[in-house]
XYZ file of C-alpha atoms in Angstrom:
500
model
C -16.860 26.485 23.138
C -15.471 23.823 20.696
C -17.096 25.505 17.669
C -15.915 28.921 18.639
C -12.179 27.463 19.878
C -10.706 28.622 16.147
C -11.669 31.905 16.099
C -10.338 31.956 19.790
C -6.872 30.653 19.103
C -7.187 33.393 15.819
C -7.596 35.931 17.852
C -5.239 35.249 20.335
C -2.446 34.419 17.995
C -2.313 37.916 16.268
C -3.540 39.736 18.982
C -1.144 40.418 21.323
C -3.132 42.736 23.893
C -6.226 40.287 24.203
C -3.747 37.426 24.624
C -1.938 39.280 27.849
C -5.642 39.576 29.180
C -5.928 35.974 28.564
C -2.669 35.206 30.313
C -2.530 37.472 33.022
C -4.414 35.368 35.496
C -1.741 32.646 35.026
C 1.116 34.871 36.198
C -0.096 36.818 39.005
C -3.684 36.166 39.929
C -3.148 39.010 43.136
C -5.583 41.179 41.513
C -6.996 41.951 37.851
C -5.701 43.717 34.739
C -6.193 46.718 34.027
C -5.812 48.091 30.534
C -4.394 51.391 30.635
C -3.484 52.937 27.424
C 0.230 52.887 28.340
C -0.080 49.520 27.908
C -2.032 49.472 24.422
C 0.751 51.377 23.538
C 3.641 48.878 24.964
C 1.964 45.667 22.911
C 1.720 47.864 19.614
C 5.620 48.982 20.397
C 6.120 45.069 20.657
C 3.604 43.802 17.977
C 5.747 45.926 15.540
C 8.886 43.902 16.886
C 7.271 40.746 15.813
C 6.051 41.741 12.695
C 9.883 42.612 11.738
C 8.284 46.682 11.272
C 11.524 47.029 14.241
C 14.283 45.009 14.994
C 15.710 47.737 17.662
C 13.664 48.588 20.377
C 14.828 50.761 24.028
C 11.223 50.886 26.601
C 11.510 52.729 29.611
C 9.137 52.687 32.189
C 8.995 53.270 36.049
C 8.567 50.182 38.927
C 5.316 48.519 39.236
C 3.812 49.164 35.799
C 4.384 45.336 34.259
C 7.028 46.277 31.921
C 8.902 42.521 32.696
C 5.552 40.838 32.967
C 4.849 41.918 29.091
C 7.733 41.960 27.987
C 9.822 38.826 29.417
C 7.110 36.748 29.794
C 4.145 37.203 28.161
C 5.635 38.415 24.859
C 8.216 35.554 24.589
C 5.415 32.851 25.233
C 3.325 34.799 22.331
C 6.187 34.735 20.061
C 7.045 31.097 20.956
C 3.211 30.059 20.310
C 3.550 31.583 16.911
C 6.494 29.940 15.610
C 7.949 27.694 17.973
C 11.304 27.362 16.219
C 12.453 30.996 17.221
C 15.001 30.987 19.553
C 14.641 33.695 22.395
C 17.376 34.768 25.384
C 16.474 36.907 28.178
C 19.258 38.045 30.268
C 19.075 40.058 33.811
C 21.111 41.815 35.917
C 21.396 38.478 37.904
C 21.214 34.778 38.045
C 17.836 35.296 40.347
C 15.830 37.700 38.225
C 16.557 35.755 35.437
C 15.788 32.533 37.090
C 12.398 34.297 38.232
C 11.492 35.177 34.650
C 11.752 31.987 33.322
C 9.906 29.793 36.006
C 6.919 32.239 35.033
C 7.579 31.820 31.450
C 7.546 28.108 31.618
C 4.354 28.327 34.328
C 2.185 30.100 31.798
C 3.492 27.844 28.626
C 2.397 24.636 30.721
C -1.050 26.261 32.100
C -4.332 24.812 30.195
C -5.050 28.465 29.361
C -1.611 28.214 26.786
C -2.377 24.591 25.466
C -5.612 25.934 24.234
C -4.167 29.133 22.389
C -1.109 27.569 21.162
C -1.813 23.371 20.888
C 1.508 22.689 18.419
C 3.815 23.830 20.793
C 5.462 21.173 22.686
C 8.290 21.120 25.126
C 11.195 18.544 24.976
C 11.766 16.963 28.600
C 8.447 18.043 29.176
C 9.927 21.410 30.078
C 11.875 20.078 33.363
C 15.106 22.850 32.167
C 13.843 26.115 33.492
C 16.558 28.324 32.404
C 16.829 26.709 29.243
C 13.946 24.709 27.814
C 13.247 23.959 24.283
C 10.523 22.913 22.285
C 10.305 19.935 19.874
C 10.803 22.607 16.780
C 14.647 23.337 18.124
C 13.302 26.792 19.585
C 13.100 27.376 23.179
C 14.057 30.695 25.969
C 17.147 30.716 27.120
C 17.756 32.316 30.051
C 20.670 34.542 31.404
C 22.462 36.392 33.399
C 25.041 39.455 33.141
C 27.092 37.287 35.653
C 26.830 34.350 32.963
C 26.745 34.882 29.853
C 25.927 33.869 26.581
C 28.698 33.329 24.506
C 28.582 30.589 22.225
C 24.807 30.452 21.288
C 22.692 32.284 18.453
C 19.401 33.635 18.814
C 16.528 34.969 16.806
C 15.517 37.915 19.579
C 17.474 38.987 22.759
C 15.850 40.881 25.655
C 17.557 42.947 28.163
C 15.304 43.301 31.050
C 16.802 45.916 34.082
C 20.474 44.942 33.386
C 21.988 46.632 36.516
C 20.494 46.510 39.443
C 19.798 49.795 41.562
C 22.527 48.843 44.009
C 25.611 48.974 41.182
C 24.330 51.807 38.834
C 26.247 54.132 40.771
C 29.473 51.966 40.209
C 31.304 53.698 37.374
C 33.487 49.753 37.207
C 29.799 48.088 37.250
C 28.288 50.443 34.442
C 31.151 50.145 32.560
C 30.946 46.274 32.486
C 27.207 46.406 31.614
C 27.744 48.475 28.833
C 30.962 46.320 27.268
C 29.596 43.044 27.902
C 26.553 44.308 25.564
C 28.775 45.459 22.831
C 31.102 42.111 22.579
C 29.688 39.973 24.626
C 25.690 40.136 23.733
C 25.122 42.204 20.645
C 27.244 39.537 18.289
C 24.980 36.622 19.216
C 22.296 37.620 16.786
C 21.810 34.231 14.044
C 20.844 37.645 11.665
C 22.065 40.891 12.557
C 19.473 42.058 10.296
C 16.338 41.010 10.408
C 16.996 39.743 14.542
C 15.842 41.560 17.199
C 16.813 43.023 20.245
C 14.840 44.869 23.322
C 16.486 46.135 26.400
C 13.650 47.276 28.580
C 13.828 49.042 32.548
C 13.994 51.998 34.241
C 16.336 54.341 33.992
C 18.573 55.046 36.802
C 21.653 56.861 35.410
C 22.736 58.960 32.330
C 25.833 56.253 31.533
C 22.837 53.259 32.225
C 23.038 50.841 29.378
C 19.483 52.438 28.043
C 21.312 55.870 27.759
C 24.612 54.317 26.017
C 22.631 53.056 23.511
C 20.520 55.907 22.990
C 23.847 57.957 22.376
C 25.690 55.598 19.829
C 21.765 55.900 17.979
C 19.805 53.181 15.858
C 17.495 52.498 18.649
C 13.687 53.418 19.029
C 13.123 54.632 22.451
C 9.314 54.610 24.097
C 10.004 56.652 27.034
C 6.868 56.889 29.695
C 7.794 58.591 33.056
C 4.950 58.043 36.034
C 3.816 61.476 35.401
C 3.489 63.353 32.420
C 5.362 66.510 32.531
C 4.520 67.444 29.341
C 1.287 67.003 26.779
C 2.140 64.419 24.481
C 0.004 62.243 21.902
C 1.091 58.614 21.025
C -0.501 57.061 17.758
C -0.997 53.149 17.195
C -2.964 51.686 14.823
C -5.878 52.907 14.359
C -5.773 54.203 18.023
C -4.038 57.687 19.674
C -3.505 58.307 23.422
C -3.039 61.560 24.438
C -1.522 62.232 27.753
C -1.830 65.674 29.561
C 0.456 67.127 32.063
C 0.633 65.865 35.161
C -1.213 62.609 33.878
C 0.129 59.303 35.559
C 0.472 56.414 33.733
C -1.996 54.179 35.861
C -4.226 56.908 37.436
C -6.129 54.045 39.899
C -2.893 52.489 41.377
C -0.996 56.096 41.433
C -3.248 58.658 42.610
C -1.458 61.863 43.228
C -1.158 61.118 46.923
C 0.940 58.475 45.945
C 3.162 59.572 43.844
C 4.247 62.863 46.687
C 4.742 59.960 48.940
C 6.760 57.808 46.561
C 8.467 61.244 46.053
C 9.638 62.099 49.562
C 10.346 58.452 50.421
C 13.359 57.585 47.648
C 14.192 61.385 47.193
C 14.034 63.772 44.490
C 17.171 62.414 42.767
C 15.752 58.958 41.869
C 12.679 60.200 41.540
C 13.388 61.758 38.519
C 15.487 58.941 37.291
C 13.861 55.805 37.834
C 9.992 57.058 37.854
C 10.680 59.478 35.472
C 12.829 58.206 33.127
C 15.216 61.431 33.271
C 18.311 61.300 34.848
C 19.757 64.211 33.747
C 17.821 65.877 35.803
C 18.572 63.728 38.572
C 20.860 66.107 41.079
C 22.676 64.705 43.782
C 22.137 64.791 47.047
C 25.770 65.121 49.028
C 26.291 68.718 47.752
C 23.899 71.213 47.714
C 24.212 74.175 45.490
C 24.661 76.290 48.811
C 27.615 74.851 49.716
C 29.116 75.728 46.507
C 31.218 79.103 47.215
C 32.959 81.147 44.469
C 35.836 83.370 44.469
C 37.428 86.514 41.972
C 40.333 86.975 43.074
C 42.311 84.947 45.181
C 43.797 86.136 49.030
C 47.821 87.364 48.797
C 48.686 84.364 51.030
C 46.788 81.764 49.023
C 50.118 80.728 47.526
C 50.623 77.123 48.011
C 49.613 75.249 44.589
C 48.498 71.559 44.062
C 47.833 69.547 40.906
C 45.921 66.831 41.373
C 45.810 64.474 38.553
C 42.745 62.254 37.466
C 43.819 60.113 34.386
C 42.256 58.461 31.910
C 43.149 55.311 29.763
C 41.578 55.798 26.449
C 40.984 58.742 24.386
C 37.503 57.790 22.579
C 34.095 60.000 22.830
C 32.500 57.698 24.936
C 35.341 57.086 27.848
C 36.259 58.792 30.650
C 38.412 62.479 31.067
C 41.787 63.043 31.807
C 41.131 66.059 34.296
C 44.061 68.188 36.048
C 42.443 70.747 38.851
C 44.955 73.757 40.200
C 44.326 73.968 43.629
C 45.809 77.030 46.000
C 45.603 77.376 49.817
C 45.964 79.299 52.329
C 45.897 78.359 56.206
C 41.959 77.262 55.685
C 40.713 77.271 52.270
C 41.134 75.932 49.112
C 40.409 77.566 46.121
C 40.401 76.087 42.748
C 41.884 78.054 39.774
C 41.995 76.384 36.892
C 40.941 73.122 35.443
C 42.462 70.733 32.344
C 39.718 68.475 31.249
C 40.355 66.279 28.205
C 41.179 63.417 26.516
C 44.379 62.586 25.189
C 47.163 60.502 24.628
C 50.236 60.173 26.961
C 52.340 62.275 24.961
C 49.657 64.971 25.129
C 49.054 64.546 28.932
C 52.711 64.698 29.299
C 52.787 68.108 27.837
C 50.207 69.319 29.101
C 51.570 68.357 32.521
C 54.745 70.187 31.824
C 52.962 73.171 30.849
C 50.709 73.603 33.976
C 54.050 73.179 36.195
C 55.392 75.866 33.821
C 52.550 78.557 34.668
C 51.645 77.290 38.022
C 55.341 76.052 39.996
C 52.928 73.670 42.105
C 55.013 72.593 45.136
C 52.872 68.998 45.098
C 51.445 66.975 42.303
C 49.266 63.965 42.771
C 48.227 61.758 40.541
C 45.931 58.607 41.047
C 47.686 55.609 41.321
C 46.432 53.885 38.125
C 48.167 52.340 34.899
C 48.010 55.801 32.959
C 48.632 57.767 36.395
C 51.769 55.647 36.953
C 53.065 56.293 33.178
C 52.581 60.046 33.771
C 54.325 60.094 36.730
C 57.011 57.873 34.985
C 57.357 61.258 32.322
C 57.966 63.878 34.764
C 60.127 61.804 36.645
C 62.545 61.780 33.571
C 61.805 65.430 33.708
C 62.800 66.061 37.115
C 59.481 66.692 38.578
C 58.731 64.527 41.776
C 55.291 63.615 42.183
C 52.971 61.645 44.919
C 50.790 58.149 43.423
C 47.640 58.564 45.260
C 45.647 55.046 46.016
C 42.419 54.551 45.837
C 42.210 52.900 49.046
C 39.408 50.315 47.801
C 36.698 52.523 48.575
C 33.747 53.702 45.887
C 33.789 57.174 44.587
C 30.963 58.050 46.509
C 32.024 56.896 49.569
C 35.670 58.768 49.122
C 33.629 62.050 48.125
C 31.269 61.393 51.560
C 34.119 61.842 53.818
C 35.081 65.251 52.535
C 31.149 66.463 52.416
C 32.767 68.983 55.728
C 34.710 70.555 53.589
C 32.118 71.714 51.411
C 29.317 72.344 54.401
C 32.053 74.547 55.978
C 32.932 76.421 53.016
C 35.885 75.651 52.051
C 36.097 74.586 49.265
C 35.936 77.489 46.039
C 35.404 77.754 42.572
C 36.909 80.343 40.805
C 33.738 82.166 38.811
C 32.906 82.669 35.042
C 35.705 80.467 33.756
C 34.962 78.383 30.954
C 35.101 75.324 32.993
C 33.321 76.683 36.177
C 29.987 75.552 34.985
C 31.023 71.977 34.251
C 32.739 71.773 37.412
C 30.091 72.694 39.348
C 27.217 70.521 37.567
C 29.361 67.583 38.288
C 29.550 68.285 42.086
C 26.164 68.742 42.602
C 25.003 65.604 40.030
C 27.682 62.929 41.527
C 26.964 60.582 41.350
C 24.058 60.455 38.420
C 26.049 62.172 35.830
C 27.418 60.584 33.478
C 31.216 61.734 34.236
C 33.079 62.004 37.766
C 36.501 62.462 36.523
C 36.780 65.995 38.376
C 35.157 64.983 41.628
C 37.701 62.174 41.683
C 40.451 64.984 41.479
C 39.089 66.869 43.708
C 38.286 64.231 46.784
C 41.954 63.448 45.960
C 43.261 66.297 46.723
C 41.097 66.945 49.725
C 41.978 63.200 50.900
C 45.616 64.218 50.840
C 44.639 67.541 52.870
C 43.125 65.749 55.798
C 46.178 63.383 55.823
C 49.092 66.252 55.364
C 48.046 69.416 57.564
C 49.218 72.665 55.930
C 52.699 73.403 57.150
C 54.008 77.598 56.267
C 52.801 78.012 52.872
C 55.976 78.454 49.812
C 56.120 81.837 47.836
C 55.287 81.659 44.047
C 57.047 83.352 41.550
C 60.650 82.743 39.821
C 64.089 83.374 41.590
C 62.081 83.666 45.017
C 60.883 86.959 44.463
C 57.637 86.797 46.314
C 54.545 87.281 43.343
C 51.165 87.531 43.298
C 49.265 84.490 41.999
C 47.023 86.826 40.178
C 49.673 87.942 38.058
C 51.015 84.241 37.573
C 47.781 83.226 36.495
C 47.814 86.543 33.594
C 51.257 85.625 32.262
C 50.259 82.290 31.546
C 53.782 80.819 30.357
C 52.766 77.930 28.320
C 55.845 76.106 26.826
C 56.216 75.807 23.235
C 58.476 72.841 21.256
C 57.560 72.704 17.993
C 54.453 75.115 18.060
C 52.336 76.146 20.334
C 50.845 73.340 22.881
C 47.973 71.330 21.472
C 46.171 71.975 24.847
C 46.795 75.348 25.565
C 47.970 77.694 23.185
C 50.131 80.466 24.278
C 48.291 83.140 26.736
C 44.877 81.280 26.004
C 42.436 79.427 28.005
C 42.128 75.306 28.129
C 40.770 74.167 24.939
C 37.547 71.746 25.665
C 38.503 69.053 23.793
């Protein structure tokens, strides 16, 4: 063995794939390793990280399939072997993953099996700082949480491994903090924004996920393997190419196709897609079913009663949130909504546009949520003479406020005016909440039906100017947008909302 141990370490030390088959055993010795090409594929994706061929780099890939193993574990100890000065963070979704990722790290860089490979690498304090050990070259692994931080160090290459955990991704507040404490918090600590690398690797479990925020701003490479292959595709590496067919899962021995229906049925079609198969826009809900989902033309003479109900957003950029305005009439039982206002703006431009639905529509309630730009719009028509109701949240998640109105929509009624140029958005919300990427009109609408089941219909109010009793209909064809200074910038004159 001594004559052979140079060409051992040689091998090991540029060879990234025959080094996790060497380390495996050290990490989890449940069961052998088993070499699928998926996983040729993963340690060229990462070889080219280390070689500086990418320095941006997105892998997702379902449960079970060794994605933090490689990546968080194995990988950083190969990288630390070959120059021991690099410094390396890997930051979690919490304190305990990332506590778990580390104690493996540092298991396999103190195991004989390491010493052997990598002999110059030495620990300081023989290693005794987990989350934070470094070697006698000033490198080390750092290790993180979301709930920690990282401000105030540098670092050569930062991995992101699952950075929300299945239990927040639905939290609109949670995703949002995942996805700013990348961009100020994480991104800057780069030594070299150039040459430095950074991989965020997981499953996907929602369009807005930090995996599909990135992906939109661009600049990232993105190796994308769902559990089964639902379309031919051919990956090249090296000198090597994998091609998958359809219906071809990823580790054919562990996930025969009996296991994969059962996986299926057990978590539900909706995660399914998302978190085994790495789509979640095809990810559809599963508290509204398309059948419940009724549609109207025209709308019954006593349907006269009109409500705006008033989501609003705080910031006006391509990536945040819509300010969305849905006209809702009633009669005695259902509710039918007309006409929608979804965009962003400014204040100024949600004022007017405010004024110019009250204009067309003479609603005899407005709510608006009780938030900092719901409370300035309110504020506006006040000065205007238009009373209006601040609607709390109540502390409870979206989800759990649209839950408590699913009656409405199982008994029918709740309708959606048809072929409008906002029916089809309005509807692929409802029956995506809550993997879509935007809930700003089922907010709106749970609203609205929140303030139903407190305030009971009492005799409907007549539309139409000087109390001459008018048909909605014919409200809704007149259109009466006001007009200072030109036409509105949301709605010109007689014309439909423009999608901004």
């Amino acid at each position: 063995m001594s004559s052979d141990l140079p060409l051992y370490r040689a091998v090991l030390k540029n060879d990234l794939l025959a080094f996790l088959e060497g380390a495996f055993p050290v990490v989890d010795n449940r069961w052998g390793l088993e070499v699928a090409p998926y996983l040729e594929y993963l340690v060229s994706e990462l070889t080219g990280i280390a070689e500086g061929r990418e320095t941006r780099l997105i892998i997702n890939l379902p449960p079970r399939h060794l994605k933090s193993v490689l990546t968080s574990i194995v990988f950083v100890a190969w990288l630390l072997g070959r120059d021991p000065k690099l410094r390396i963070a890997v930051i979690s979704h919490s304190q305990a993953l990332a506590s778990d990722l580390a104690s493996k790290t540092l298991q396999l860089i103190s195991s004989d099996f390491y010493r052997r490979v990598f002999p110059g690498l030495h620990l300081r304090d023989n290693g005794r700082k987990t989350m934070d050990f470094v070697t006698t070259d000033g490198g080390g692994r750092y290790a993180a949480s979301f709930e920690t931080g990282i401000t105030g160090r540098g670092f050569d290459v930062i991995i992101i491994d699952d950075p929300i955990s299945a239990h927040h991704v639905k939290s609109e507040k949670e995703r949002a903090n995942v996805n700013e404490n990348f961009d100020t918090m994480i991104a800057s600590r780069l030594d070299d924004q150039i040459r430095g690398a950074m991989i965020v690797v997981g499953q996907r479990m929602h369009e807005d996920d930090l995996s599909g925020n990135l992906l939109q701003k661009g600049g990232w490479k993105h190796v994308c393997l769902p559990l089964v292959a639902e379309e031919a595709a051919s990956y090249t590496f090296g000198k090597s190419c994998w091609h998958r067919t359809v219906g071809e899962p990823l580790l054919a021995s562990q996930w025969p196709e009996p296991i994969i229906r059962r996986k299926r049925e057990e978590v539900g079609a909706p995660i399914f897609a998302a978190q085994y198969q790495q789509n979640p826009s095809a990810a559809f809900g599963e508290l509204i079913r398309p059948d419940q989902i009724l549609h109207f033309s025209d709308l019954p003479p006593d349907a006269r009663r009109i409500t705006l109900s008033w989501d609003t957003a705080v910031k006006t950029g391509s990536d945040n949130s819509y300010t969305v305005c849905l006209v809702i009439a009633r009669d005695a039982r259902r509710h039918y909504v007309v006409d929608v206002l979804r965009a962003r703006v400014d204040p100024v431009q949600m004022r007017d546009a405010a004024l110019g639905l009250i204009t067309a529509y003479k609603p005899s309630k407005i709510l608006i949520e009780d938030a900092s730009s719901g409370t300035g719009l309110a504020s506006m028509l006040a000065e205007r003479g238009h009373q209006t109701e601040l609607r709390p949240t109540g502390g409870r998640g979206k989800e759990e406020r649209l839950e408590s109105q699913l009656h409405m929509f199982a008994q029918h009624l709740v309708l959606i005016k048809r072929n409008q140029p906002w029916t089809v958005e309005l509807e692929s919300e409802l029956m995506r909440f809550p993997f879509g990427k935007h809930n700003d009109q089922v907010d709106a609408l749970t609203q609205y039906l929140a303030w139903i089941a407190e305030s009971p219909m009492t005799n409907p109010v007549v539309m139409g100017a000087g109390g001459k009793e008018a048909r909605i209909e014919r409200a809704l064809s007149r259109r009466p947008w006001p007009v200072a200074k030109g036409d509105n910038p949301l709605r010109p004159r007689g014309g439909p909302v423009r999608r901004w």
